[in-house]
PDB file of C-alpha atoms in Angstrom:
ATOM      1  CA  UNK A  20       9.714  18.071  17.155  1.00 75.00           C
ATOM      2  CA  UNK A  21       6.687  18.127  19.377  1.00 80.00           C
ATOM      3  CA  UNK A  22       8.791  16.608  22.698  1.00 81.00           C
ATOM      4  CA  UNK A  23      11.358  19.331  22.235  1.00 80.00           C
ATOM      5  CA  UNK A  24       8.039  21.873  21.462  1.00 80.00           C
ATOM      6  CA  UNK A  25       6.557  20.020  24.994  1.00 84.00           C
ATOM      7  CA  UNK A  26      10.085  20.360  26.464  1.00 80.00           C
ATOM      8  CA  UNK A  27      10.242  23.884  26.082  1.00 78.00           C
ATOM      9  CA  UNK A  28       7.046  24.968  26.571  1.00 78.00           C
ATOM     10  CA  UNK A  29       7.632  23.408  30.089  1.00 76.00           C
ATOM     11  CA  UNK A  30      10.875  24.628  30.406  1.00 69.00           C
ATOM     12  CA  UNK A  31      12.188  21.220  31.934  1.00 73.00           C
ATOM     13  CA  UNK A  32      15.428  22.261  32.314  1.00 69.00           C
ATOM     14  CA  UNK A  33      16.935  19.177  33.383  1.00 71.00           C
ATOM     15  CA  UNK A  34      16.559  18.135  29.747  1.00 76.00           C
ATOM     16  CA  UNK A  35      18.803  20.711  28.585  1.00 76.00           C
ATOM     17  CA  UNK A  36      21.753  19.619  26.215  1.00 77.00           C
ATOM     18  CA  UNK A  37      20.033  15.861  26.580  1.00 81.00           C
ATOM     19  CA  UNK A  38      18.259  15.029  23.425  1.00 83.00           C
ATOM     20  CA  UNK A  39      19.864  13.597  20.079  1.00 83.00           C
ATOM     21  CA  UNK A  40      17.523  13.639  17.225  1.00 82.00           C
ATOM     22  CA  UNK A  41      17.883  10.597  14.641  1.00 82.00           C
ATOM     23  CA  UNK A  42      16.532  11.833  11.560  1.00 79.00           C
ATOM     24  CA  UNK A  43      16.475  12.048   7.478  1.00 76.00           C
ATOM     25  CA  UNK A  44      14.553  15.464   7.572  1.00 78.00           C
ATOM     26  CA  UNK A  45      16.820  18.010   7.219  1.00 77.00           C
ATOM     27  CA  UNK A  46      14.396  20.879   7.472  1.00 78.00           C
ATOM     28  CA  UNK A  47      13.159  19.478  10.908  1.00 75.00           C
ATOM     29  CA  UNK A  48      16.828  19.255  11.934  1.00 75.00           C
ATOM     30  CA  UNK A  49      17.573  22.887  10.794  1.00 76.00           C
ATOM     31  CA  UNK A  50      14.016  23.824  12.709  1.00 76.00           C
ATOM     32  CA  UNK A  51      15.763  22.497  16.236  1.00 76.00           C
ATOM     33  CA  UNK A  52      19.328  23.147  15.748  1.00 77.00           C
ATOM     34  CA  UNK A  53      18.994  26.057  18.131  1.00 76.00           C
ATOM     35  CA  UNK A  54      17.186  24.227  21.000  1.00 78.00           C
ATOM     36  CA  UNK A  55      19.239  24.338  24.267  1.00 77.00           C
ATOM     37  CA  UNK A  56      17.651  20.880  24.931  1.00 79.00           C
ATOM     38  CA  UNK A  57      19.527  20.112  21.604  1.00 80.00           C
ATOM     39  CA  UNK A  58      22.611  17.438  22.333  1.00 83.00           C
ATOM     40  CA  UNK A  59      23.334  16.664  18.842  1.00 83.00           C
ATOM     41  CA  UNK A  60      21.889  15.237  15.528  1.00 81.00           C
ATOM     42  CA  UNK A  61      22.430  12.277  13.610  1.00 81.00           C
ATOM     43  CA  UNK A  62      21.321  12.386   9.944  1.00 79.00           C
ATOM     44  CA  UNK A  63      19.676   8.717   9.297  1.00 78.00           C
ATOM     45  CA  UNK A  64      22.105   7.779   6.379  1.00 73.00           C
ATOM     46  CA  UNK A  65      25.075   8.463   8.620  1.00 70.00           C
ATOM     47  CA  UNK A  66      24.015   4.883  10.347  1.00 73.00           C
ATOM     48  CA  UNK A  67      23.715   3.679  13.384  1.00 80.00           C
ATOM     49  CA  UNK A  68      27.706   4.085  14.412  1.00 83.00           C
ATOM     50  CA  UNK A  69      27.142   7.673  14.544  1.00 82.00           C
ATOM     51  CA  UNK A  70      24.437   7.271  16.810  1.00 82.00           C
ATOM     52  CA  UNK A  71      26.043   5.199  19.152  1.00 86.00           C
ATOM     53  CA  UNK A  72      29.282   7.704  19.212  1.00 87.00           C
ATOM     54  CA  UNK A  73      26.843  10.343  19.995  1.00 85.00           C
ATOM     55  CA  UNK A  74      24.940   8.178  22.450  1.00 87.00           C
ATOM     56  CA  UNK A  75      28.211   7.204  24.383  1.00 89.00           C
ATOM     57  CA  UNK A  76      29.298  11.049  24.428  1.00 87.00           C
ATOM     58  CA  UNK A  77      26.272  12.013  26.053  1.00 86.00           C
ATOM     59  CA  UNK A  78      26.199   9.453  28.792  1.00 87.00           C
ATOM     60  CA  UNK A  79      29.916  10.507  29.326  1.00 87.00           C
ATOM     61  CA  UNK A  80      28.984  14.003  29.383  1.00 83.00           C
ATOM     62  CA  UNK A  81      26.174  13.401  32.381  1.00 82.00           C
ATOM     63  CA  UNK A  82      28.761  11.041  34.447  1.00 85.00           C
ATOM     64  CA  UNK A  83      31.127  14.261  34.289  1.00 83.00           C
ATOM     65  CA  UNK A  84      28.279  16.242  35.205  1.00 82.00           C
ATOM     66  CA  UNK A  85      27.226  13.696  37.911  1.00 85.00           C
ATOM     67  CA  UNK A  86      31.036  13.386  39.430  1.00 91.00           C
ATOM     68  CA  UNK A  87      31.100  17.438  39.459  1.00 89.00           C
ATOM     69  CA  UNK A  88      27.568  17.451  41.702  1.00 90.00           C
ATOM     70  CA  UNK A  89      29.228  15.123  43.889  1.00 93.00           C
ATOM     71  CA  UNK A  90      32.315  17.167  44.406  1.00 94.00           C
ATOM     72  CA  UNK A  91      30.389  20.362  45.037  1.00 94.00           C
ATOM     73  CA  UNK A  92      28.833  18.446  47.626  1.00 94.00           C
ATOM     74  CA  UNK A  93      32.098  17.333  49.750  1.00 94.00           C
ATOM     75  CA  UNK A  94      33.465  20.787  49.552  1.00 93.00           C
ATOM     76  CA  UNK A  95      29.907  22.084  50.951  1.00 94.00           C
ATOM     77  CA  UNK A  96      29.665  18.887  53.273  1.00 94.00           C
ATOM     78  CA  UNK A  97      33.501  20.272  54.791  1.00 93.00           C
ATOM     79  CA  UNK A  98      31.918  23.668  55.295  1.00 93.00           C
ATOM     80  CA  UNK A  99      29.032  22.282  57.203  1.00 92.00           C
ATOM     81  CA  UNK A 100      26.246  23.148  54.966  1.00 94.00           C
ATOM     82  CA  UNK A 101      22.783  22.408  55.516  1.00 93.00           C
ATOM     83  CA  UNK A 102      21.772  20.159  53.004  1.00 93.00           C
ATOM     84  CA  UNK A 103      17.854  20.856  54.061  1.00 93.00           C
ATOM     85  CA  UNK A 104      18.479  24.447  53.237  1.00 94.00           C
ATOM     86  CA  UNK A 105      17.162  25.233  49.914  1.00 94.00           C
ATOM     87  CA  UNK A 106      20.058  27.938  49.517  1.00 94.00           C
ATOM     88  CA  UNK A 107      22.783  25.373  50.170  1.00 95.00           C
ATOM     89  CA  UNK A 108      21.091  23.597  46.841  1.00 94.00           C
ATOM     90  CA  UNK A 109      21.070  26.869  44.668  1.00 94.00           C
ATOM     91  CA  UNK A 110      24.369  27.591  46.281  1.00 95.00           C
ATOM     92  CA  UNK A 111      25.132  24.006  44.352  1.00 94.00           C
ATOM     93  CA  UNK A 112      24.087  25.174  41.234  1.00 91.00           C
ATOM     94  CA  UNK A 113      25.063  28.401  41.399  1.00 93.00           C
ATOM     95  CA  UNK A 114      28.770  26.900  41.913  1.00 93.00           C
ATOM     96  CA  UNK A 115      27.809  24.295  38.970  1.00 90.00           C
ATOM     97  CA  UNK A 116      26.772  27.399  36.308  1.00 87.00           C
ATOM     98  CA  UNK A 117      30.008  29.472  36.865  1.00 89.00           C
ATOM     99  CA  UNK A 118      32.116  25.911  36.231  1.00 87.00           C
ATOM    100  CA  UNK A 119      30.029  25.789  32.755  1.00 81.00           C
ATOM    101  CA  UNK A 120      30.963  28.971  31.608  1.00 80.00           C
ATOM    102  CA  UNK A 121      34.429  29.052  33.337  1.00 77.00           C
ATOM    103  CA  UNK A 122      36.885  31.414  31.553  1.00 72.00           C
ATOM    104  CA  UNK A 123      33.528  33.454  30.071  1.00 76.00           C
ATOM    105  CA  UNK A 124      32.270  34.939  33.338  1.00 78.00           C
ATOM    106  CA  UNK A 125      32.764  38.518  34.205  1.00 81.00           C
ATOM    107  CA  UNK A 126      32.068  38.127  37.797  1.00 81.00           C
ATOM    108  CA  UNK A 127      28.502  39.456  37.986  1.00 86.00           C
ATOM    109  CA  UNK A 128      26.586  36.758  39.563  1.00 88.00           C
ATOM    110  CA  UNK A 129      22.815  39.130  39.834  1.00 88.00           C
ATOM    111  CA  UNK A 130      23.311  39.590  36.355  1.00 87.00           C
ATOM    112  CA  UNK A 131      24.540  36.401  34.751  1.00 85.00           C
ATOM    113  CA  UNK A 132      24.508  33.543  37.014  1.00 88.00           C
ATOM    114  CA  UNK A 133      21.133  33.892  39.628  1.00 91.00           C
ATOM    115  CA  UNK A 134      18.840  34.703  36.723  1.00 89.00           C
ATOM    116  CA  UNK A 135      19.371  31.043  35.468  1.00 86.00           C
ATOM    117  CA  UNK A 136      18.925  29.686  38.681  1.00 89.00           C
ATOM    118  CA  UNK A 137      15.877  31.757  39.625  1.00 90.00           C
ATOM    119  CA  UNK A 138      14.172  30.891  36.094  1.00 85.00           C
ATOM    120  CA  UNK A 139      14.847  27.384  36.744  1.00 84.00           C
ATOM    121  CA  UNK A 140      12.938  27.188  40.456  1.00 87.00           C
ATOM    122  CA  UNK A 141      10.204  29.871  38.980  1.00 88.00           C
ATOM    123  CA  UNK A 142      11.635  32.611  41.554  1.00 91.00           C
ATOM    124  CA  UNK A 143      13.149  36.452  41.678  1.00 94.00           C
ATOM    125  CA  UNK A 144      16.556  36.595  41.666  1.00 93.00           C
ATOM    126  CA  UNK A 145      16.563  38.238  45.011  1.00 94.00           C
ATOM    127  CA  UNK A 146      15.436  35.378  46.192  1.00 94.00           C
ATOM    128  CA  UNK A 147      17.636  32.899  45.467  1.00 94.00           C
ATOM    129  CA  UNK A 148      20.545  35.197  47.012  1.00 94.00           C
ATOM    130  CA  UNK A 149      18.234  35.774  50.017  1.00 95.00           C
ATOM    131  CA  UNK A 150      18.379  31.938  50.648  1.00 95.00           C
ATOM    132  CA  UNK A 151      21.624  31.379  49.597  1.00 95.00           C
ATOM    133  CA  UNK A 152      22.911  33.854  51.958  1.00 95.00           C
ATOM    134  CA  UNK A 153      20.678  32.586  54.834  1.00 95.00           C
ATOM    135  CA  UNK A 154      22.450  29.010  54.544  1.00 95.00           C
ATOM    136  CA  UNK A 155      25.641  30.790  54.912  1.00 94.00           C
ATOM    137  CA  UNK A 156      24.539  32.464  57.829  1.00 94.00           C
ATOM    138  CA  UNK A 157      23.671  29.080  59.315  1.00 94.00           C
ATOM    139  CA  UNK A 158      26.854  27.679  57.618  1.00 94.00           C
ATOM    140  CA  UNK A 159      28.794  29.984  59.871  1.00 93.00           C
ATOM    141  CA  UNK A 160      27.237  29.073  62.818  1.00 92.00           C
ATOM    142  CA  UNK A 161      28.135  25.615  62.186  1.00 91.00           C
ATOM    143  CA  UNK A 162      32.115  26.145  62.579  1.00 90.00           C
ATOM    144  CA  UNK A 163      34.688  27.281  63.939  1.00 90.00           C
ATOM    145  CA  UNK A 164      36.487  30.178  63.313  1.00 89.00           C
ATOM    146  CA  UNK A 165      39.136  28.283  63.048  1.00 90.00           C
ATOM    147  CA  UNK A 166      37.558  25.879  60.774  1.00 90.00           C
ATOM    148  CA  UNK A 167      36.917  28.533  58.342  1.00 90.00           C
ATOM    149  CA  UNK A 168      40.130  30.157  58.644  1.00 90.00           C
ATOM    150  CA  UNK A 169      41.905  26.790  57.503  1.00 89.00           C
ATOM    151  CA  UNK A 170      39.688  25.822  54.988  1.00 91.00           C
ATOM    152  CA  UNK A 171      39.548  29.762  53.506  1.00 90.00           C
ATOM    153  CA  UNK A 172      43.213  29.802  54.514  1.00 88.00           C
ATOM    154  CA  UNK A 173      43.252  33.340  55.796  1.00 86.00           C
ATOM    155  CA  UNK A 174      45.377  34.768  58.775  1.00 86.00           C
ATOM    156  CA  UNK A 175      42.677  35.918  60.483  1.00 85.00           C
ATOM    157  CA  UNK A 176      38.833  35.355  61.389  1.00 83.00           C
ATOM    158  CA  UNK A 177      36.145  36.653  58.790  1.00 84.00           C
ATOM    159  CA  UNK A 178      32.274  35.928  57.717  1.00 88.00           C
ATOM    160  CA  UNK A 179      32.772  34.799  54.355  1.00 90.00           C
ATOM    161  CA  UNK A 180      30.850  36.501  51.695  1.00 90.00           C
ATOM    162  CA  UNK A 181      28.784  34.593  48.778  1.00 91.00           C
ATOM    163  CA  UNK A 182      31.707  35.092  46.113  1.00 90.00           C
ATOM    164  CA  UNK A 183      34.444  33.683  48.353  1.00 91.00           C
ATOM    165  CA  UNK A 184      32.492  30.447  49.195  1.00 93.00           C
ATOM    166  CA  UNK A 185      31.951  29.863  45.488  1.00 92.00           C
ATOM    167  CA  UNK A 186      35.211  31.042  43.974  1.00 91.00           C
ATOM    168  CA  UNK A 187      37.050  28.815  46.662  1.00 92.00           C
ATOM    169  CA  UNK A 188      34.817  26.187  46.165  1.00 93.00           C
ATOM    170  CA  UNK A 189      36.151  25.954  42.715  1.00 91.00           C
ATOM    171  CA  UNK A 190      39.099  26.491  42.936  1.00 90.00           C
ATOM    172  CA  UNK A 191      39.292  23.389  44.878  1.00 89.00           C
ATOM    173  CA  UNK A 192      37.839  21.510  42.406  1.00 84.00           C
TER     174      UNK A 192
END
């Protein structure tokens, strides 16, 4: 209870959905069944097996996670991004938090999506679009018009906007 107390106080976000609590207590596990750094729980007489299960579900769960980072990253890597560019990295993650909600997101990404992102670096949200948009500037520079006409497959040249990038993005993926 006091790592996950720790954990949030600290907001370590990369930590989130990562913890499995192996325990007898069932008032401590009712105390930290809504923790977002929750996983799962494994009451102690369930054994060992159950643990393991869980155990191998999570380290799935992270290679899926891993393999999706690594995706994001060709499709950016295609588009020329600047990897130095702290907006091409919330760009990432802005692209990896509209995959976890999928089919649940209206579309707003000032309301929904940036807040998340800009709680997680300690910034506004107008900040994080400010950057992201600035490594899209510099992404454009970078290619072609005809390069981004094939890869955006429209019929004629455009600057892409924030949406399009990330909506494409996935639907590549």
């Amino acid at each position: 209870m006091d790592i996950i107390n720790f954990i949030e106080k600290e907001s370590l976000y990369k930590y989130k959905n990562s913890i499995i609590v192996f325990s007898g207590e069932i008032t401590l596990i009712n105390k930290i069944m809504s923790s977002p750094y929750l996983y799962s729980y494994v009451i102690k007489g369930g054994g060992f097996d159950s643990l393991i299960e869980n155990l191998n579900s999570l380290i799935q769960s992270k290679e899926d996670f891993n393999k999706l980072n690594y995706m994001i990253d060709v499709e950016l890597r295609k588009l020329n991004f600047n990897f130095s560019h702290i907006g091409t990295r919330y760009l990432r993650e802005v692209i990896v938090e509209v995959y976890k909600v999928k089919n649940y997101f209206d579309g707003n990404f000032k309301k929904n999506i940036y807040p998340i992102i800009a709680k997680r670096y300690n910034k506004k949200v107008n900040t994080i679009y400010c950057d992201i948009k600035q490594s899209i500037k510099s992404m454009i520079l970078n290619n072609s018009e005809t390069d981004l006409i094939s890869y955006f497959h429209y019929s004629y040249p455009f600057k892409p906007k924030v949406n399009e990038i990330i909506f494409t993005i996935l639907n590549k993926l």
